[in-house]
Amino acid sequence: MAQEPDRNLALELVRVTEAAALAAGRWMGRGDREAADRAAVEAMRLMLRSIDMDGVVVIGEGEKDEAPMLYNGERIGNGRPPQVDVAVDPIDGTRLLALGRPGALAVIALSERGTMFSPGRIVYMSKLAVGPEAREAIDLDAPVAENLRRIARAKGKDIDDLTVVILDRDRHADLIREVRAAGARIKLIPDGDVSAALMTAFPDSGIDVLMGIGGSPEGVIAAAALKCLGGEIQARLWPRNEEERRFAAEMGYDLRRILTADDLVRGDNIFFAATGITDGEILRGVRYTGAGARTHSLVMRSRSGTIRFVEAHHRWDKLMRISGYPYDRGAGEAPR
């Protein structure tokens, strides 16, 4: 690297996720996923221009969802050092936001240039994620019941004390049966597996482990977060069709290989920020007050191990004067 990041960029990145949350939160429950995504992306991109960094988007959620995107390969920041890889999800849980459901987040993660794994056109991964207590206990190749036994032992619990979070998808029918047969509890979620992975590292969330097949971009973002939190994720690329298998072969990806958090994001200088859009187990959603709004964010850096929760109060008259973004736009007015 020309210059290694030596300041806590996460403290600057939280302004980016706050901006995305403030803009996207206007669309809560209005059923328009594309408008919410567009608002988050526009606000996030605007704020990113002010950050001192030479960033390249390695993980851009838009390509997978065919949504307004911060696209893979896009250069962001103001072009000054340090050089960094960027993983961004302007809304983790777009459908949750559109339906007014809990758990939608605005998320961004950075690491040193060349350290983030890019899954390319392979959209999904099989994942197993836990918090710090069970980080040495998991094995993606082991049977479900064996992993649950190991996790329970590591956490000083019985299996029937464990709660497993799983995306509510038909493809998980067998996994759900196995978890139930082992005696663990299950929380099925409609979307938002970055938020779900985060929950495994916070005891108060009540979640012990994430299992199942979810998005590859979200897997990389979750790895960045869990490295900051001391947790672990194991993943394996899960191609949906022959085209994705050919892509994996062209890229030299071994589809049998288990990817750890260190494979997904190498090194130990990772920055992560997330802001709640709708209420969740870890972060509260945006609260609009008429003259402004309140946001609740999580800010982390892996090298220092520092975890911060930031509650911010935003005033429209001042914020819009310096940003130029219409955060006070009424619900009937669509972002342009």
Short mmCIF file of C-alpha atoms in Angstrom, two decimals:
data_model
loop_
_atom_site.label_atom_id
_atom_site.label_comp_id
_atom_site.label_asym_id
_atom_site.label_seq_id
_atom_site.Cartn_x
_atom_site.Cartn_y
_atom_site.Cartn_z
CA MET A 1 0.00 0.00 0.00
CA ALA A 2 1.06 3.55 -0.67
CA GLN A 3 -0.24 4.50 2.77
CA GLU A 4 -1.75 2.23 5.39
CA PRO A 5 -4.86 3.60 7.12
CA ASP A 6 -3.62 5.00 10.45
CA ARG A 7 -6.72 6.85 11.60
CA ASN A 8 -10.07 5.42 12.58
CA LEU A 9 -11.89 5.77 9.29
CA ALA A 10 -14.97 4.19 10.84
CA LEU A 11 -15.59 7.44 12.72
CA GLU A 12 -15.87 9.15 9.33
CA LEU A 13 -17.78 6.33 7.69
CA VAL A 14 -20.59 6.59 10.21
CA ARG A 15 -21.55 9.87 8.55
CA VAL A 16 -22.01 7.86 5.36
CA THR A 17 -24.31 5.24 6.90
CA GLU A 18 -26.21 7.94 8.80
CA ALA A 19 -26.86 9.75 5.52
CA ALA A 20 -28.10 6.57 3.85
CA ALA A 21 -30.36 5.75 6.80
CA LEU A 22 -31.81 9.27 6.98
CA ALA A 23 -32.66 9.22 3.26
CA ALA A 24 -33.93 5.63 3.09
CA GLY A 25 -35.94 5.85 6.29
CA ARG A 26 -38.43 8.14 4.54
CA TRP A 27 -39.54 5.09 2.54
CA MET A 28 -40.29 2.81 5.48
CA GLY A 29 -43.43 0.78 4.84
CA ARG A 30 -44.24 2.45 1.52
CA GLY A 31 -43.66 -0.70 -0.53
CA ASP A 32 -41.20 0.87 -2.97
CA ARG A 33 -37.88 -0.97 -2.69
CA GLU A 34 -36.32 0.77 -5.70
CA ALA A 35 -37.08 4.26 -4.42
CA ALA A 36 -35.67 3.40 -0.99
CA ASP A 37 -32.51 1.94 -2.54
CA ARG A 38 -32.07 4.95 -4.80
CA ALA A 39 -32.42 7.38 -1.90
CA ALA A 40 -29.87 5.47 0.20
CA VAL A 41 -27.36 5.21 -2.64
CA GLU A 42 -27.61 8.88 -3.59
CA ALA A 43 -27.11 10.05 -0.02
CA MET A 44 -24.29 7.58 0.59
CA ARG A 45 -22.45 8.45 -2.61
CA LEU A 46 -22.71 12.17 -1.87
CA MET A 47 -21.22 11.74 1.59
CA LEU A 48 -18.47 9.37 0.39
CA ARG A 49 -17.02 12.14 -1.79
CA SER A 50 -15.96 14.00 1.34
CA ILE A 51 -13.95 11.13 2.89
CA ASP A 52 -10.16 11.23 2.67
CA MET A 53 -9.55 7.88 0.96
CA ASP A 54 -8.86 6.32 -2.41
CA GLY A 55 -11.52 3.62 -2.33
CA VAL A 56 -12.55 0.92 -4.79
CA VAL A 57 -15.90 -0.84 -4.38
CA VAL A 58 -15.22 -4.58 -4.21
CA ILE A 59 -18.64 -5.51 -2.83
CA GLY A 60 -21.49 -3.50 -4.31
CA GLU A 61 -24.91 -4.86 -3.49
CA GLY A 62 -26.61 -3.38 -6.53
CA GLU A 63 -25.30 -5.88 -9.06
CA LYS A 64 -27.01 -8.75 -7.27
CA ASP A 65 -30.36 -7.05 -6.73
CA GLU A 66 -30.43 -5.18 -10.07
CA ALA A 67 -30.93 -2.06 -7.96
CA PRO A 68 -29.49 1.46 -8.06
CA MET A 69 -25.95 0.64 -7.14
CA LEU A 70 -22.59 1.62 -5.87
CA TYR A 71 -21.15 -0.71 -8.47
CA ASN A 72 -18.17 -3.04 -8.27
CA GLY A 73 -15.05 -1.21 -9.40
CA GLU A 74 -16.45 2.26 -8.68
CA ARG A 75 -13.89 4.68 -7.25
CA ILE A 76 -15.12 6.46 -4.15
CA GLY A 77 -13.68 8.94 -1.68
CA ASN A 78 -11.79 12.08 -2.68
CA GLY A 79 -8.83 10.17 -4.15
CA ARG A 80 -6.35 10.91 -1.36
CA PRO A 81 -4.58 8.14 0.55
CA PRO A 82 -5.11 5.65 2.05
CA GLN A 83 -5.97 3.10 -0.63
CA VAL A 84 -8.78 0.85 0.53
CA ASP A 85 -11.22 -1.85 -0.56
CA VAL A 86 -14.85 -1.05 0.14
CA ALA A 87 -17.84 -3.28 0.84
CA VAL A 88 -21.12 -1.41 0.86
CA ASP A 89 -24.78 -2.24 1.33
CA PRO A 90 -26.82 0.98 1.37
CA ILE A 91 -29.78 -1.07 2.71
CA ASP A 92 -29.29 -4.49 4.22
CA GLY A 93 -32.90 -5.64 4.22
CA THR A 94 -34.51 -3.56 1.46
CA ARG A 95 -37.69 -5.62 1.60
CA LEU A 96 -37.79 -5.25 5.39
CA LEU A 97 -37.71 -1.48 4.96
CA ALA A 98 -40.31 -1.48 2.18
CA LEU A 99 -42.69 -3.48 4.39
CA GLY A 100 -41.91 -1.52 7.57
CA ARG A 101 -40.40 -4.54 9.29
CA PRO A 102 -37.53 -4.59 11.81
CA GLY A 103 -33.85 -5.06 11.05
CA ALA A 104 -32.99 -2.85 8.05
CA LEU A 105 -29.50 -1.32 8.22
CA ALA A 106 -27.21 0.92 6.18
CA VAL A 107 -23.76 -0.70 6.18
CA ILE A 108 -20.21 -0.04 4.96
CA ALA A 109 -16.86 -1.75 5.60
CA LEU A 110 -13.30 -0.89 4.56
CA SER A 111 -10.03 -2.76 4.56
CA GLU A 112 -6.60 -2.19 3.06
CA ARG A 113 -6.36 -2.36 -0.73
CA GLY A 114 -6.28 -5.90 -2.10
CA THR A 115 -7.55 -7.63 1.06
CA MET A 116 -11.26 -8.19 0.29
CA PHE A 117 -12.49 -11.35 -1.41
CA SER A 118 -14.65 -10.73 -4.46
CA PRO A 119 -17.20 -13.46 -5.24
CA GLY A 120 -17.94 -11.86 -8.60
CA ARG A 121 -21.03 -13.33 -10.23
CA ILE A 122 -21.47 -16.04 -7.59
CA VAL A 123 -24.40 -14.60 -5.70
CA TYR A 124 -24.75 -17.01 -2.79
CA MET A 125 -22.68 -18.65 -0.04
CA SER A 126 -23.42 -21.32 2.51
CA LYS A 127 -22.62 -19.70 5.87
CA LEU A 128 -22.02 -20.54 9.51
CA ALA A 129 -21.36 -17.57 11.81
CA VAL A 130 -20.87 -17.22 15.57
CA GLY A 131 -19.66 -14.75 18.16
CA PRO A 132 -16.35 -14.78 20.07
CA GLU A 133 -17.11 -17.60 22.55
CA ALA A 134 -17.70 -20.17 19.82
CA ARG A 135 -15.25 -18.97 17.18
CA GLU A 136 -13.02 -22.05 17.55
CA ALA A 137 -15.94 -24.50 17.74
CA ILE A 138 -17.46 -24.41 14.27
CA ASP A 139 -16.80 -26.52 11.18
CA LEU A 140 -18.90 -25.99 8.06
CA ASP A 141 -18.18 -29.58 7.00
CA ALA A 142 -19.54 -31.04 10.24
CA PRO A 143 -23.18 -32.12 10.59
CA VAL A 144 -25.62 -29.52 11.90
CA ALA A 145 -26.16 -31.36 15.19
CA GLU A 146 -22.41 -31.63 15.79
CA ASN A 147 -21.91 -27.91 15.24
CA LEU A 148 -24.73 -27.15 17.65
CA ARG A 149 -23.19 -29.46 20.27
CA ARG A 150 -19.82 -27.73 19.90
CA ILE A 151 -21.33 -24.25 20.04
CA ALA A 152 -23.39 -25.12 23.11
CA ARG A 153 -20.31 -26.52 24.86
CA ALA A 154 -18.23 -23.45 24.01
CA LYS A 155 -20.93 -21.13 25.35
CA GLY A 156 -21.64 -23.17 28.48
CA LYS A 157 -25.19 -23.91 27.39
CA ASP A 158 -27.38 -26.86 26.52
CA ILE A 159 -28.41 -27.25 22.89
CA ASP A 160 -32.00 -26.38 23.74
CA ASP A 161 -30.72 -23.02 25.05
CA LEU A 162 -29.35 -22.10 21.61
CA THR A 163 -31.17 -19.93 19.09
CA VAL A 164 -30.26 -20.34 15.42
CA VAL A 165 -31.12 -17.57 12.95
CA ILE A 166 -31.96 -18.79 9.43
CA LEU A 167 -33.28 -17.00 6.35
CA ASP A 168 -36.86 -18.10 5.69
CA ARG A 169 -36.34 -19.76 2.31
CA ASP A 170 -37.56 -23.04 0.78
CA ARG A 171 -33.95 -24.10 0.27
CA HIS A 172 -33.54 -24.32 4.04
CA ALA A 173 -36.24 -26.93 4.66
CA ASP A 174 -33.71 -29.69 5.40
CA LEU A 175 -31.56 -27.41 7.56
CA ILE A 176 -34.58 -26.38 9.61
CA ARG A 177 -35.53 -30.01 10.17
CA GLU A 178 -32.01 -30.85 11.34
CA VAL A 179 -31.86 -27.92 13.76
CA ARG A 180 -35.24 -28.86 15.20
CA ALA A 181 -34.21 -32.50 15.51
CA ALA A 182 -31.10 -31.43 17.44
CA GLY A 183 -33.31 -29.53 19.89
CA ALA A 184 -32.23 -25.93 19.24
CA ARG A 185 -34.60 -23.02 18.82
CA ILE A 186 -34.95 -21.20 15.50
CA LYS A 187 -35.58 -17.60 14.52
CA LEU A 188 -36.63 -17.37 10.87
CA ILE A 189 -35.99 -14.01 9.24
CA PRO A 190 -37.28 -12.80 5.88
CA ASP A 191 -34.10 -10.86 4.95
CA GLY A 192 -31.08 -9.11 6.44
CA ASP A 193 -28.35 -11.65 7.10
CA VAL A 194 -25.67 -8.99 7.78
CA SER A 195 -27.76 -7.92 10.75
CA ALA A 196 -28.25 -11.59 11.67
CA ALA A 197 -24.51 -12.28 11.63
CA LEU A 198 -23.93 -9.24 13.85
CA MET A 199 -26.47 -10.54 16.35
CA THR A 200 -24.41 -13.69 17.01
CA ALA A 201 -21.72 -11.53 18.64
CA PHE A 202 -24.05 -9.60 20.97
CA PRO A 203 -25.33 -11.73 23.88
CA ASP A 204 -28.33 -9.46 24.49
CA SER A 205 -29.63 -10.20 20.97
CA GLY A 206 -30.54 -13.75 22.01
CA ILE A 207 -28.98 -15.19 18.83
CA ASP A 208 -26.19 -17.76 19.09
CA VAL A 209 -25.49 -18.81 15.50
CA LEU A 210 -26.33 -17.99 11.90
CA MET A 211 -26.76 -20.94 9.53
CA GLY A 212 -27.80 -21.34 5.91
CA ILE A 213 -27.35 -20.02 2.39
CA GLY A 214 -27.39 -16.26 1.90
CA GLY A 215 -25.85 -13.54 -0.21
CA SER A 216 -22.13 -13.62 -0.99
CA PRO A 217 -21.77 -9.81 -0.72
CA GLU A 218 -23.39 -9.95 2.70
CA GLY A 219 -20.98 -12.74 3.66
CA VAL A 220 -17.96 -10.51 3.02
CA ILE A 221 -19.53 -7.60 4.93
CA ALA A 222 -20.40 -9.95 7.81
CA ALA A 223 -16.80 -11.19 7.88
CA ALA A 224 -15.54 -7.62 8.24
CA ALA A 225 -17.94 -6.99 11.12
CA LEU A 226 -17.19 -10.27 12.91
CA LYS A 227 -13.44 -9.66 12.71
CA CYS A 228 -14.05 -6.39 14.55
CA LEU A 229 -16.20 -8.22 17.10
CA GLY A 230 -13.93 -11.25 17.59
CA GLY A 231 -16.41 -13.68 16.05
CA GLU A 232 -16.01 -16.04 13.10
CA ILE A 233 -17.74 -16.93 9.87
CA GLN A 234 -17.14 -19.93 7.66
CA ALA A 235 -18.55 -19.91 4.14
CA ARG A 236 -18.52 -21.87 0.91
CA LEU A 237 -19.47 -20.50 -2.49
CA TRP A 238 -22.85 -21.86 -3.63
CA PRO A 239 -23.33 -21.47 -7.39
CA ARG A 240 -26.95 -21.50 -8.53
CA ASN A 241 -26.39 -22.82 -12.03
CA GLU A 242 -23.88 -24.02 -14.59
CA GLU A 243 -23.04 -20.47 -15.67
CA GLU A 244 -21.88 -19.61 -12.15
CA ARG A 245 -19.93 -22.88 -11.97
CA ARG A 246 -18.11 -21.95 -15.18
CA PHE A 247 -17.36 -18.51 -13.75
CA ALA A 248 -15.89 -20.13 -10.62
CA ALA A 249 -13.69 -22.36 -12.77
CA GLU A 250 -12.50 -19.37 -14.83
CA MET A 251 -11.62 -17.48 -11.63
CA GLY A 252 -9.86 -20.48 -10.11
CA TYR A 253 -12.30 -20.71 -7.18
CA ASP A 254 -12.42 -24.06 -5.41
CA LEU A 255 -16.10 -24.67 -4.71
CA ARG A 256 -15.20 -27.21 -2.00
CA ARG A 257 -13.07 -24.76 -0.04
CA ILE A 258 -14.23 -23.37 3.28
CA LEU A 259 -13.61 -19.62 3.41
CA THR A 260 -12.97 -18.20 6.86
CA ALA A 261 -13.29 -14.59 7.98
CA ASP A 262 -9.56 -14.20 7.29
CA ASP A 263 -10.09 -15.45 3.73
CA LEU A 264 -13.00 -13.11 3.10
CA VAL A 265 -11.23 -10.05 4.53
CA ARG A 266 -7.51 -10.42 5.11
CA GLY A 267 -5.48 -8.45 7.62
CA ASP A 268 -6.46 -6.70 10.82
CA ASN A 269 -7.10 -3.11 9.84
CA ILE A 270 -10.81 -3.24 9.11
CA PHE A 271 -13.33 -0.46 9.60
CA PHE A 272 -17.06 -1.01 9.90
CA ALA A 273 -20.07 1.27 10.36
CA ALA A 274 -23.79 0.52 10.39
CA THR A 275 -26.81 2.71 11.10
CA GLY A 276 -30.28 1.41 11.91
CA ILE A 277 -33.02 2.31 9.45
CA THR A 278 -35.81 0.33 11.10
CA ASP A 279 -35.67 -0.93 14.69
CA GLY A 280 -33.65 -4.09 15.27
CA GLU A 281 -32.14 -6.17 18.06
CA ILE A 282 -28.90 -4.15 18.05
CA LEU A 283 -29.71 -0.75 16.55
CA ARG A 284 -32.74 1.49 16.73
CA GLY A 285 -34.21 2.86 13.53
CA VAL A 286 -34.36 6.50 12.41
CA ARG A 287 -36.59 8.78 14.46
CA TYR A 288 -37.88 11.84 12.58
CA THR A 289 -38.71 14.87 14.71
CA GLY A 290 -39.92 17.45 12.19
CA ALA A 291 -36.92 19.76 12.50
CA GLY A 292 -34.49 16.87 12.22
CA ALA A 293 -33.94 13.25 13.16
CA ARG A 294 -32.07 10.89 15.50
CA THR A 295 -29.96 7.96 14.36
CA HIS A 296 -28.34 5.04 16.18
CA SER A 297 -25.13 3.54 14.78
CA LEU A 298 -22.46 0.92 15.42
CA VAL A 299 -18.84 1.92 14.70
CA MET A 300 -15.92 -0.56 14.90
CA ARG A 301 -12.25 -1.00 14.08
CA SER A 302 -10.61 -4.43 14.19
CA ARG A 303 -7.05 -3.28 15.00
CA SER A 304 -8.04 -1.50 18.20
CA GLY A 305 -10.98 -3.76 19.01
CA THR A 306 -13.01 -0.66 19.81
CA ILE A 307 -16.79 -0.93 19.52
CA ARG A 308 -18.79 2.28 19.73
CA PHE A 309 -22.51 3.00 19.69
CA VAL A 310 -23.26 6.47 18.39
CA GLU A 311 -26.55 8.28 18.90
CA ALA A 312 -26.67 11.34 16.67
CA HIS A 313 -29.12 14.23 16.55
CA HIS A 314 -29.42 15.84 13.11
CA ARG A 315 -30.83 19.31 12.37
CA TRP A 316 -32.22 19.74 8.87
CA ASP A 317 -31.47 23.47 8.66
CA LYS A 318 -27.76 22.92 9.26
CA LEU A 319 -27.29 19.48 7.70
CA MET A 320 -28.89 20.36 4.38
CA ARG A 321 -26.98 23.62 4.14
CA ILE A 322 -23.66 21.77 4.17
CA SER A 323 -24.70 18.60 2.31
CA GLY A 324 -27.19 19.84 -0.27
CA TYR A 325 -29.28 16.67 0.15
CA PRO A 326 -33.04 17.15 0.85
CA TYR A 327 -33.29 15.01 3.97
CA ASP A 328 -36.49 16.79 5.03
CA ARG A 329 -38.34 15.71 1.88
CA GLY A 330 -41.94 14.79 2.60
CA ALA A 331 -43.15 11.24 2.16
CA GLY A 332 -45.08 12.12 -0.98
CA GLU A 333 -42.04 13.45 -2.81
CA ALA A 334 -39.81 10.97 -4.58
CA PRO A 335 -36.03 11.52 -4.64
CA ARG A 336 -34.69 12.57 -8.02
#
